[in-house]
Short mmCIF file of C-alpha atoms in Angstrom, two decimals:
data_model
loop_
_atom_site.label_atom_id
_atom_site.label_comp_id
_atom_site.label_asym_id
_atom_site.label_seq_id
_atom_site.Cartn_x
_atom_site.Cartn_y
_atom_site.Cartn_z
CA UNK A 1 148.75 158.78 169.02
CA UNK A 2 148.70 157.71 165.43
CA UNK A 3 151.31 160.01 163.99
CA UNK A 4 153.37 160.39 160.90
CA UNK A 5 156.63 159.44 162.53
CA UNK A 6 157.84 157.81 159.38
CA UNK A 7 158.35 154.22 158.44
CA UNK A 8 161.67 153.56 160.20
CA UNK A 9 160.72 155.05 163.55
CA UNK A 10 157.32 153.36 163.32
CA UNK A 11 158.96 149.94 162.95
CA UNK A 12 161.39 150.58 165.82
CA UNK A 13 158.42 151.45 168.01
CA UNK A 14 156.65 148.25 166.98
CA UNK A 15 159.70 146.17 167.85
CA UNK A 16 160.01 147.86 171.21
CA UNK A 17 156.33 147.20 171.97
CA UNK A 18 156.61 143.54 170.96
CA UNK A 19 159.66 143.03 173.19
CA UNK A 20 157.83 144.59 176.13
CA UNK A 21 154.64 142.59 175.48
CA UNK A 22 156.65 139.36 175.51
CA UNK A 23 157.53 140.26 179.11
CA UNK A 24 153.93 141.17 179.90
CA UNK A 25 154.71 144.89 179.91
CA UNK A 26 153.52 147.91 177.99
CA UNK A 27 155.08 151.20 176.93
CA UNK A 28 152.91 153.21 179.31
CA UNK A 29 153.66 150.85 182.25
CA UNK A 30 150.15 149.42 182.38
CA UNK A 31 149.49 145.76 183.05
CA UNK A 32 148.06 143.80 180.11
CA UNK A 33 144.55 143.92 181.54
CA UNK A 34 144.56 147.52 182.80
CA UNK A 35 142.39 150.16 181.21
CA UNK A 36 143.65 153.70 180.78
CA UNK A 37 141.92 156.34 182.95
CA UNK A 38 138.22 156.34 182.04
CA UNK A 39 136.44 159.66 182.39
CA UNK A 40 132.71 159.94 181.86
CA UNK A 41 130.95 163.30 181.86
CA UNK A 42 127.21 163.34 181.39
CA UNK A 43 124.89 166.19 180.38
CA UNK A 44 127.58 167.95 178.35
CA UNK A 45 125.17 169.06 175.61
CA UNK A 46 122.20 170.93 177.08
CA UNK A 47 120.09 170.81 173.92
CA UNK A 48 120.31 167.05 173.68
CA UNK A 49 117.88 165.00 175.80
CA UNK A 50 120.88 163.01 176.98
CA UNK A 51 124.59 163.21 176.33
CA UNK A 52 127.93 161.92 177.50
CA UNK A 53 131.54 162.56 176.75
CA UNK A 54 133.91 159.70 177.40
CA UNK A 55 137.64 159.76 177.41
CA UNK A 56 139.62 156.57 177.63
CA UNK A 57 143.20 157.73 177.67
CA UNK A 58 143.39 159.98 174.62
CA UNK A 59 140.42 158.38 172.88
CA UNK A 60 137.53 160.81 173.04
CA UNK A 61 133.95 160.04 172.12
CA UNK A 62 130.79 162.08 172.50
CA UNK A 63 127.25 160.71 172.34
CA UNK A 64 124.04 162.71 172.07
CA UNK A 65 120.49 161.43 172.42
CA UNK A 66 117.49 163.01 170.72
CA UNK A 67 114.01 161.68 171.45
CA UNK A 68 111.21 162.33 168.97
CA UNK A 69 107.73 161.03 168.34
CA UNK A 70 107.61 158.70 165.36
CA UNK A 71 105.60 155.89 163.79
CA UNK A 72 106.50 152.40 165.07
CA UNK A 73 107.93 149.79 162.71
CA UNK A 74 105.04 147.77 161.21
CA UNK A 75 106.26 144.52 162.81
CA UNK A 76 106.61 146.07 166.29
CA UNK A 77 103.58 148.38 166.67
CA UNK A 78 103.85 148.27 170.47
CA UNK A 79 107.51 149.18 170.87
CA UNK A 80 109.45 152.42 170.76
CA UNK A 81 112.41 152.81 168.42
CA UNK A 82 116.11 152.80 169.20
CA UNK A 83 118.52 153.92 166.51
CA UNK A 84 122.28 154.06 167.06
CA UNK A 85 124.52 155.76 164.53
CA UNK A 86 128.28 156.25 164.80
CA UNK A 87 130.59 158.46 162.86
CA UNK A 88 134.29 159.00 163.07
CA UNK A 89 134.68 162.73 162.50
CA UNK A 90 137.34 163.95 160.06
CA UNK A 91 139.02 165.78 162.94
CA UNK A 92 139.59 162.52 164.85
CA UNK A 93 142.96 161.63 163.33
CA UNK A 94 145.27 162.43 160.43
CA UNK A 95 143.78 159.45 158.61
CA UNK A 96 140.07 160.13 159.11
CA UNK A 97 138.19 161.54 156.16
CA UNK A 98 134.81 163.17 155.68
CA UNK A 99 132.03 161.21 154.05
CA UNK A 100 129.29 158.75 154.93
CA UNK A 101 130.14 156.13 157.61
CA UNK A 102 132.49 153.48 156.25
CA UNK A 103 132.34 149.77 157.12
CA UNK A 104 134.34 150.32 160.32
CA UNK A 105 131.92 152.99 161.58
CA UNK A 106 128.90 150.91 160.57
CA UNK A 107 130.29 147.87 162.40
CA UNK A 108 131.04 150.04 165.45
CA UNK A 109 127.49 151.41 165.56
CA UNK A 110 125.89 148.02 165.01
CA UNK A 111 127.93 146.26 167.70
CA UNK A 112 127.19 149.00 170.24
CA UNK A 113 123.50 148.96 169.21
CA UNK A 114 123.37 145.16 169.66
CA UNK A 115 124.81 145.40 173.16
CA UNK A 116 122.28 148.02 174.25
CA UNK A 117 119.32 146.40 172.51
CA UNK A 118 119.92 142.76 173.47
CA UNK A 119 120.66 143.61 177.10
CA UNK A 120 117.13 145.00 177.34
CA UNK A 121 118.64 148.18 178.81
CA UNK A 122 115.68 150.24 177.58
CA UNK A 123 112.19 148.90 177.96
CA UNK A 124 111.00 149.87 174.49
CA UNK A 125 107.48 148.60 175.33
CA UNK A 126 107.11 151.56 177.67
CA UNK A 127 107.91 154.10 174.95
CA UNK A 128 104.50 153.85 173.31
CA UNK A 129 101.95 156.68 173.14
CA UNK A 130 99.39 154.89 170.98
CA UNK A 131 100.18 151.38 169.67
CA UNK A 132 100.64 151.26 165.91
CA UNK A 133 100.53 155.04 165.64
CA UNK A 134 102.72 157.03 167.98
CA UNK A 135 105.85 155.85 169.76
CA UNK A 136 108.99 157.54 171.02
CA UNK A 137 112.05 157.16 168.83
CA UNK A 138 115.37 157.32 170.66
CA UNK A 139 118.18 158.42 168.36
CA UNK A 140 121.71 158.03 169.65
CA UNK A 141 124.42 159.64 167.57
CA UNK A 142 127.99 159.00 168.56
CA UNK A 143 130.97 160.92 167.25
CA UNK A 144 134.56 159.90 167.68
CA UNK A 145 136.53 163.10 168.37
CA UNK A 146 139.99 161.67 168.85
CA UNK A 147 141.20 158.19 167.98
CA UNK A 148 143.64 156.50 170.31
CA UNK A 149 142.48 152.91 170.32
CA UNK A 150 139.65 150.79 171.75
CA UNK A 151 136.81 152.66 170.05
CA UNK A 152 134.30 149.84 170.66
CA UNK A 153 134.44 150.13 174.44
CA UNK A 154 134.70 153.93 174.58
CA UNK A 155 131.75 154.28 172.21
CA UNK A 156 129.67 151.78 174.13
CA UNK A 157 130.28 153.55 177.45
CA UNK A 158 129.34 156.92 175.90
CA UNK A 159 126.10 155.55 174.44
CA UNK A 160 125.13 153.79 177.68
CA UNK A 161 125.95 156.85 179.82
CA UNK A 162 124.00 159.17 177.51
CA UNK A 163 120.95 156.89 177.47
CA UNK A 164 121.02 156.32 181.23
CA UNK A 165 120.86 160.07 181.85
CA UNK A 166 118.34 160.98 179.14
CA UNK A 167 115.23 162.94 180.08
CA UNK A 168 112.65 163.32 177.36
CA UNK A 169 109.48 165.37 176.97
CA UNK A 170 106.24 163.43 177.42
CA UNK A 171 103.52 163.65 174.81
CA UNK A 172 99.90 162.72 175.30
CA UNK A 173 96.81 162.28 173.17
CA UNK A 174 94.00 164.81 173.36
CA UNK A 175 90.38 163.68 173.46
CA UNK A 176 90.09 163.89 169.69
CA UNK A 177 93.21 161.78 169.24
CA UNK A 178 95.73 164.51 168.49
CA UNK A 179 99.25 164.52 169.77
CA UNK A 180 100.07 167.17 172.36
CA UNK A 181 103.37 168.04 174.03
CA UNK A 182 103.25 168.29 177.82
CA UNK A 183 105.56 170.08 180.26
CA UNK A 184 106.55 166.80 181.86
CA UNK A 185 109.98 165.26 181.39
CA UNK A 186 110.80 161.67 182.23
CA UNK A 187 113.83 159.43 182.39
CA UNK A 188 114.00 156.62 179.85
CA UNK A 189 112.76 153.27 181.23
CA UNK A 190 116.22 151.87 182.06
CA UNK A 191 116.41 148.31 183.40
CA UNK A 192 120.14 147.59 183.42
CA UNK A 193 123.57 148.95 182.48
CA UNK A 194 125.26 146.81 179.80
CA UNK A 195 129.06 146.73 179.72
CA UNK A 196 131.24 146.09 176.70
CA UNK A 197 134.75 144.67 177.14
CA UNK A 198 137.01 144.16 174.15
CA UNK A 199 140.06 141.94 174.20
CA UNK A 200 142.85 142.15 171.66
CA UNK A 201 145.40 139.57 170.57
CA UNK A 202 148.98 140.34 169.59
CA UNK A 203 150.72 137.01 168.93
CA UNK A 204 149.80 134.90 171.95
CA UNK A 205 149.37 137.92 174.21
CA UNK A 206 145.83 138.96 175.19
CA UNK A 207 145.50 142.57 176.28
CA UNK A 208 142.77 145.07 177.01
CA UNK A 209 142.31 148.69 176.01
CA UNK A 210 145.21 149.15 173.56
CA UNK A 211 146.13 152.62 172.42
CA UNK A 212 146.47 153.39 168.72
CA UNK A 213 150.17 152.44 168.66
CA UNK A 214 149.39 149.05 170.16
CA UNK A 215 146.43 148.60 167.80
CA UNK A 216 148.81 148.70 164.82
CA UNK A 217 150.11 145.32 166.09
CA UNK A 218 146.71 143.78 166.83
CA UNK A 219 145.90 140.58 164.94
CA UNK A 220 142.39 139.98 166.23
CA UNK A 221 139.77 141.58 168.41
CA UNK A 222 136.88 140.14 170.43
CA UNK A 223 134.15 142.18 172.09
CA UNK A 224 131.82 140.73 174.72
CA UNK A 225 128.93 142.74 176.08
CA UNK A 226 127.46 141.72 179.44
CA UNK A 227 123.87 142.61 180.26
CA UNK A 228 124.62 143.79 183.80
CA UNK A 229 122.97 140.67 185.25
CA UNK A 230 125.82 138.25 184.51
CA UNK A 231 124.65 137.14 181.05
CA UNK A 232 126.33 137.69 177.71
CA UNK A 233 124.19 139.73 175.35
CA UNK A 234 126.46 140.44 172.36
CA UNK A 235 129.74 139.33 170.88
CA UNK A 236 131.76 140.38 167.87
CA UNK A 237 135.08 139.14 166.57
CA UNK A 238 137.16 141.30 164.26
CA UNK A 239 140.59 141.57 162.71
CA UNK A 240 142.17 139.25 160.22
CA UNK A 241 143.68 136.40 162.26
CA UNK A 242 141.02 134.96 164.58
CA UNK A 243 141.38 133.23 167.97
CA UNK A 244 141.73 129.66 169.22
CA UNK A 245 138.82 128.28 171.23
CA UNK A 246 140.95 128.33 174.39
CA UNK A 247 141.69 132.01 173.85
CA UNK A 248 137.97 132.73 173.44
CA UNK A 249 137.18 130.94 176.70
CA UNK A 250 140.00 132.74 178.52
CA UNK A 251 138.75 136.10 177.23
CA UNK A 252 135.26 135.44 178.60
CA UNK A 253 136.69 135.00 182.09
CA UNK A 254 138.85 138.12 181.76
CA UNK A 255 135.97 140.15 180.35
CA UNK A 256 133.55 139.03 183.03
CA UNK A 257 135.79 140.29 185.83
CA UNK A 258 136.60 143.49 183.99
CA UNK A 259 132.92 144.16 183.27
CA UNK A 260 132.24 144.16 187.00
CA UNK A 261 134.96 146.74 187.60
CA UNK A 262 134.04 149.05 184.71
CA UNK A 263 130.34 148.48 185.34
CA UNK A 264 130.68 149.75 188.90
CA UNK A 265 132.41 152.87 187.67
CA UNK A 266 129.88 153.51 184.92
CA UNK A 267 126.89 152.95 187.21
CA UNK A 268 128.27 155.44 189.75
CA UNK A 269 128.86 158.04 187.04
CA UNK A 270 125.31 157.85 185.74
CA UNK A 271 123.73 157.53 189.18
CA UNK A 272 122.28 154.10 188.51
CA UNK A 273 122.39 151.53 191.30
CA UNK B 1 107.38 123.96 176.74
CA UNK B 2 107.61 126.79 174.24
CA UNK B 3 106.23 126.84 170.75
CA UNK B 4 109.45 126.14 168.86
CA UNK B 5 110.38 122.79 170.43
CA UNK B 6 107.74 120.12 171.19
CA UNK B 7 107.53 117.66 174.10
CA UNK B 8 109.69 115.12 172.30
CA UNK B 9 112.39 117.69 171.73
CA UNK B 10 111.59 118.11 168.02
CA UNK B 11 112.12 121.51 166.47
CA UNK B 12 109.68 123.30 164.10
CA UNK B 13 111.21 121.53 161.10
CA UNK B 14 111.43 118.17 162.87
CA UNK B 15 115.13 118.29 163.70
CA UNK B 16 116.84 117.28 166.93
CA UNK B 17 118.83 119.89 168.88
CA UNK B 18 122.16 118.91 167.28
CA UNK B 19 120.95 118.26 163.76
CA UNK B 20 121.91 120.29 160.71
CA UNK B 21 119.49 121.24 157.94
CA UNK B 22 120.09 119.51 154.57
CA UNK B 23 123.17 120.96 152.86
CA UNK B 24 124.21 120.65 149.23
CA UNK B 25 127.28 122.23 147.67
CA UNK B 26 128.14 122.43 143.99
CA UNK B 27 131.51 123.58 142.70
CA UNK B 28 132.20 125.49 139.47
CA UNK B 29 128.74 126.76 138.62
CA UNK B 30 129.65 130.02 136.85
CA UNK B 31 131.72 129.85 133.70
CA UNK B 32 133.17 133.38 133.75
CA UNK B 33 134.39 133.33 137.33
CA UNK B 34 137.88 132.14 138.30
CA UNK B 35 136.19 130.04 140.94
CA UNK B 36 132.58 129.56 141.99
CA UNK B 37 130.27 127.55 144.19
CA UNK B 38 126.59 127.18 144.93
CA UNK B 39 125.20 126.16 148.30
CA UNK B 40 121.79 125.20 149.54
CA UNK B 41 121.74 125.15 153.31
CA UNK B 42 118.18 124.76 154.57
CA UNK B 43 116.28 127.45 152.69
CA UNK B 44 119.43 129.40 151.85
CA UNK B 45 120.33 129.43 148.17
CA UNK B 46 123.63 131.23 147.70
CA UNK B 47 125.95 131.58 144.73
CA UNK B 48 129.56 132.71 145.18
CA UNK B 49 132.03 133.86 142.54
CA UNK B 50 135.74 134.57 142.89
CA UNK B 51 137.59 136.91 140.54
CA UNK B 52 141.33 137.16 140.96
CA UNK B 53 144.10 137.44 141.84
CA UNK B 54 143.97 140.29 139.35
CA UNK B 55 145.28 143.80 138.88
CA UNK B 56 143.98 146.10 141.61
CA UNK B 57 141.59 148.90 140.65
CA UNK B 58 141.72 151.58 141.93
CA UNK B 59 145.51 151.28 141.91
CA UNK B 60 146.14 153.08 145.20
CA UNK B 61 144.45 150.23 147.07
CA UNK B 62 147.15 147.77 146.05
CA UNK B 63 149.59 146.58 148.73
CA UNK B 64 153.28 146.02 147.96
CA UNK B 65 153.62 142.80 149.98
CA UNK B 66 150.35 140.94 149.52
CA UNK B 67 147.00 140.73 147.75
CA UNK B 68 143.99 142.58 149.09
CA UNK B 69 140.83 140.61 149.72
CA UNK B 70 137.53 142.28 148.96
CA UNK B 71 134.20 140.81 149.81
CA UNK B 72 130.62 141.68 149.01
CA UNK B 73 127.78 139.87 150.76
CA UNK B 74 124.57 140.89 149.07
CA UNK B 75 120.96 139.78 149.30
CA UNK B 76 118.76 139.80 146.23
CA UNK B 77 115.58 141.90 146.60
CA UNK B 78 113.45 138.77 146.16
CA UNK B 79 115.46 136.70 148.65
CA UNK B 80 113.38 137.64 151.67
CA UNK B 81 109.74 137.56 152.80
CA UNK B 82 109.47 141.31 152.25
CA UNK B 83 111.37 142.86 149.35
CA UNK B 84 114.84 143.98 150.37
CA UNK B 85 115.90 147.20 148.59
CA UNK B 86 118.81 146.34 146.26
CA UNK B 87 121.31 148.87 147.63
CA UNK B 88 123.55 147.43 150.38
CA UNK B 89 122.05 147.83 153.86
CA UNK B 90 124.10 148.53 156.98
CA UNK B 91 123.68 144.86 157.89
CA UNK B 92 125.11 143.76 154.54
CA UNK B 93 128.05 146.16 154.89
CA UNK B 94 128.83 144.77 158.36
CA UNK B 95 128.48 141.17 157.18
CA UNK B 96 130.71 141.81 154.15
CA UNK B 97 133.38 142.98 156.57
CA UNK B 98 133.15 140.12 159.07
CA UNK B 99 132.97 137.52 156.27
CA UNK B 100 136.10 139.00 154.67
CA UNK B 101 137.86 138.83 158.04
CA UNK B 102 136.68 135.23 158.48
CA UNK B 103 138.14 134.16 155.10
CA UNK B 104 141.33 136.21 155.21
CA UNK B 105 143.31 134.06 157.70
CA UNK B 106 142.96 131.05 155.39
CA UNK B 107 144.27 132.66 152.21
CA UNK B 108 147.96 132.99 151.39
CA UNK B 109 147.61 136.62 150.32
CA UNK B 110 151.37 137.18 150.53
CA UNK B 111 151.83 135.03 147.42
CA UNK B 112 150.17 137.65 145.20
CA UNK B 113 151.57 141.12 145.94
CA UNK B 114 149.79 144.14 144.42
CA UNK B 115 146.77 142.12 143.29
CA UNK B 116 143.15 141.94 144.39
CA UNK B 117 140.92 138.94 145.07
CA UNK B 118 137.19 139.66 144.88
CA UNK B 119 134.65 137.47 146.62
CA UNK B 120 131.04 138.02 145.57
CA UNK B 121 128.41 136.32 147.70
CA UNK B 122 124.90 136.63 146.30
CA UNK B 123 122.10 135.39 148.52
CA UNK B 124 119.32 134.39 146.10
CA UNK B 125 117.09 133.10 148.88
CA UNK B 126 117.72 133.68 152.54
CA UNK B 127 117.03 131.55 155.57
CA UNK B 128 118.66 131.62 159.01
CA UNK B 129 122.43 131.28 158.93
CA UNK B 130 123.10 132.88 155.55
CA UNK B 131 126.47 134.36 156.58
CA UNK B 132 127.73 130.93 157.64
CA UNK B 133 126.49 129.31 154.43
CA UNK B 134 128.06 132.19 152.47
CA UNK B 135 131.43 131.57 154.14
CA UNK B 136 131.20 127.81 153.58
CA UNK B 137 130.53 128.33 149.87
CA UNK B 138 133.06 131.16 149.50
CA UNK B 139 135.96 129.07 150.78
CA UNK B 140 135.02 126.25 148.39
CA UNK B 141 134.89 128.79 145.54
CA UNK B 142 138.33 130.12 146.56
CA UNK B 143 139.68 126.57 146.40
CA UNK B 144 138.00 126.16 143.00
CA UNK B 145 139.78 129.34 141.84
CA UNK B 146 143.08 127.64 142.67
CA UNK B 147 144.00 130.22 145.27
CA UNK B 148 146.55 128.82 147.76
CA UNK B 149 144.93 128.35 151.15
CA UNK B 150 146.02 127.09 154.54
CA UNK B 151 142.62 125.58 155.24
CA UNK B 152 138.99 125.79 154.21
CA UNK B 153 136.72 128.01 156.28
CA UNK B 154 133.33 126.70 157.44
CA UNK B 155 130.48 128.66 158.95
CA UNK B 156 127.62 127.49 161.11
CA UNK B 157 125.55 128.98 163.90
CA UNK B 158 124.24 127.67 167.18
CA UNK B 159 121.81 129.43 169.44
CA UNK B 160 119.14 129.22 172.09
CA UNK B 161 115.54 128.37 171.27
CA UNK B 162 112.83 127.74 173.87
CA UNK B 163 115.50 127.58 176.57
CA UNK B 164 117.56 124.94 174.72
CA UNK B 165 120.92 125.23 172.99
CA UNK B 166 120.42 124.12 169.39
CA UNK B 167 122.49 123.84 166.22
CA UNK B 168 121.92 125.64 162.91
CA UNK B 169 118.95 127.95 163.50
CA UNK B 170 116.44 128.43 160.70
CA UNK B 171 114.71 131.74 159.99
CA UNK B 172 111.92 131.28 162.51
CA UNK B 173 114.24 130.06 165.26
CA UNK B 174 116.57 132.97 164.57
CA UNK B 175 113.74 135.52 164.80
CA UNK B 176 111.79 134.00 167.69
CA UNK B 177 114.65 132.38 169.59
CA UNK B 178 116.57 133.83 172.53
CA UNK B 179 120.07 133.95 171.06
CA UNK B 180 122.08 133.42 167.89
CA UNK B 181 125.81 132.61 167.79
CA UNK B 182 127.24 132.49 164.26
CA UNK B 183 130.73 130.93 164.14
CA UNK B 184 133.28 130.19 161.43
CA UNK B 185 136.36 128.04 161.88
CA UNK B 186 139.36 126.73 160.00
CA UNK B 187 138.71 123.08 160.86
CA UNK B 188 142.22 121.68 160.40
CA UNK B 189 144.08 124.55 162.03
CA UNK B 190 141.47 124.85 164.75
CA UNK B 191 141.19 128.62 164.63
CA UNK B 192 137.92 130.52 165.12
CA UNK B 193 137.75 133.25 162.49
CA UNK B 194 134.22 134.55 162.94
CA UNK B 195 132.25 134.85 166.14
CA UNK B 196 129.24 137.04 166.65
CA UNK B 197 126.40 136.84 169.09
CA UNK B 198 123.15 138.55 169.88
CA UNK B 199 120.51 137.65 172.39
CA UNK B 200 120.97 136.46 175.95
CA UNK B 201 123.15 133.54 177.07
CA UNK B 202 124.72 132.66 180.38
CA UNK B 203 128.43 132.00 180.17
CA UNK B 204 127.83 128.23 180.43
CA UNK B 205 125.24 128.38 177.66
CA UNK B 206 127.68 130.35 175.53
CA UNK B 207 130.35 127.67 175.96
CA UNK B 208 127.86 124.92 175.12
CA UNK B 209 126.64 126.78 172.04
CA UNK B 210 130.21 127.43 170.89
CA UNK B 211 131.03 123.71 171.17
CA UNK B 212 127.87 122.80 169.26
CA UNK B 213 128.58 125.33 166.49
CA UNK B 214 132.14 123.99 166.13
CA UNK B 215 130.79 120.42 165.87
CA UNK B 216 128.37 121.61 163.18
CA UNK B 217 131.20 123.30 161.28
CA UNK B 218 133.20 120.05 161.31
CA UNK B 219 130.27 118.13 159.80
CA UNK B 220 129.79 120.76 157.09
CA UNK B 221 133.53 120.60 156.36
CA UNK B 222 133.00 117.00 155.21
CA UNK B 223 130.34 118.21 152.76
CA UNK B 224 132.78 120.84 151.43
CA UNK B 225 135.42 118.16 150.87
CA UNK B 226 132.91 115.87 149.14
CA UNK B 227 131.87 118.69 146.80
CA UNK B 228 135.48 119.40 145.80
CA UNK B 229 136.17 115.69 145.37
CA UNK B 230 133.18 115.31 143.06
CA UNK B 231 134.23 118.27 140.94
CA UNK B 232 137.90 117.39 140.63
CA UNK B 233 137.99 113.60 140.82
CA UNK B 234 134.48 112.77 139.64
CA UNK B 235 133.93 110.48 142.61
CA UNK B 236 133.18 110.72 146.28
CA UNK B 237 135.93 110.79 148.87
CA UNK B 238 134.73 107.56 150.47
CA UNK B 239 134.59 105.68 147.16
CA UNK B 240 138.09 106.71 146.15
CA UNK B 241 139.62 105.27 149.31
#
């Protein structure tokens, strides 16, 4: 946990972590490439059309999906809408504050959105009632409830799990062209389950799924999202130190293997494949 | 064959797969700024100003052991096909952040404790690859401001268009193509400081595109050097050898 242990203790802890990392070890005995226990609960909010609560160690994220009828964007009259928004709630840590999403939250939402969108997870072409006039708009709102590192992956899993289990009310057009709600509910047109894996660099050490203590040492971050069919569909580098090309190539191999493992888990949890 | 690359392998603007668009960089274009640069990269027209190192406002943002770097990437309302509302969009906020993180590793911030360095990137006309062009110009402007740096930073994208991996996507290729991979590097140190991707690429295609983008960055680095040479020595690098 991010705490207010004070400057001296904080630095001792950092030193201890660095010494362990140099030996390929971590404070909580995990291997460098091990994730903390990942728990995914779906359908936790009955009033939402889809929802998921994800805990990754002590990081907790909740995603809710609302589906409404809306006008399509003018340049895509024959596609439904997908809108992902992320907010870190003020209760998520001692350092989180209320207010509109800051650059970190905006980046988080946009990277998760990119992974879902570019993977083609949702067939937006099928979310059309009348082209140019009525389409379904899928709103995904994610809230971080407790920060303990690796928000990008936890948030992505929550969004994907919520979308994969969403059931929305069908609308149809009456004979005189008016919109009418029906009693039918359908699953979203899901084609694949994208998986985000984020690698972190501390010195020359590459590790996965750091907790908040470890994140205080992180120099750079690199997220790869796989489309569930073996392709890459999104990438995002962050942090203030960058990576060498060799490190980037090594991370792809690590992430590819990890995506298969986490993907299997996620697919089982949402009953997909 | 698709509609963006013809039978002879020519792209919509006549380029080959590994060819850059025309690039022109000018140094010291704004009198008031501590450093400035202007870049035309394809249809991109971008002006960058550096203010700082200077006293940090608000004061609480100052750091005791180094300067803070602030960065604003902003597109003018008239820079796009359809008017872009002047207030920063979510895209601009994200790009401001990743551009700052791309420049930061190159700057010796620890030499200026408690100060701030502001980087203002104004996109006057946008084309594909504006973040890369913004980074390229910003690092030249930082050098022009006399800020100690470990290396320049150069940005350039590669991507996939009509099934082919190509360098330096223009607007149309970016919108209609299959994938876009913007990259920034410190060419002498060999570090990658920005990497983003959207679209679909196999892992092999990703590696190929990354190599191509890095090659593109290295070519643009020469243009950065030439621009600084012209400003400070009034001659080209080749002539002065």
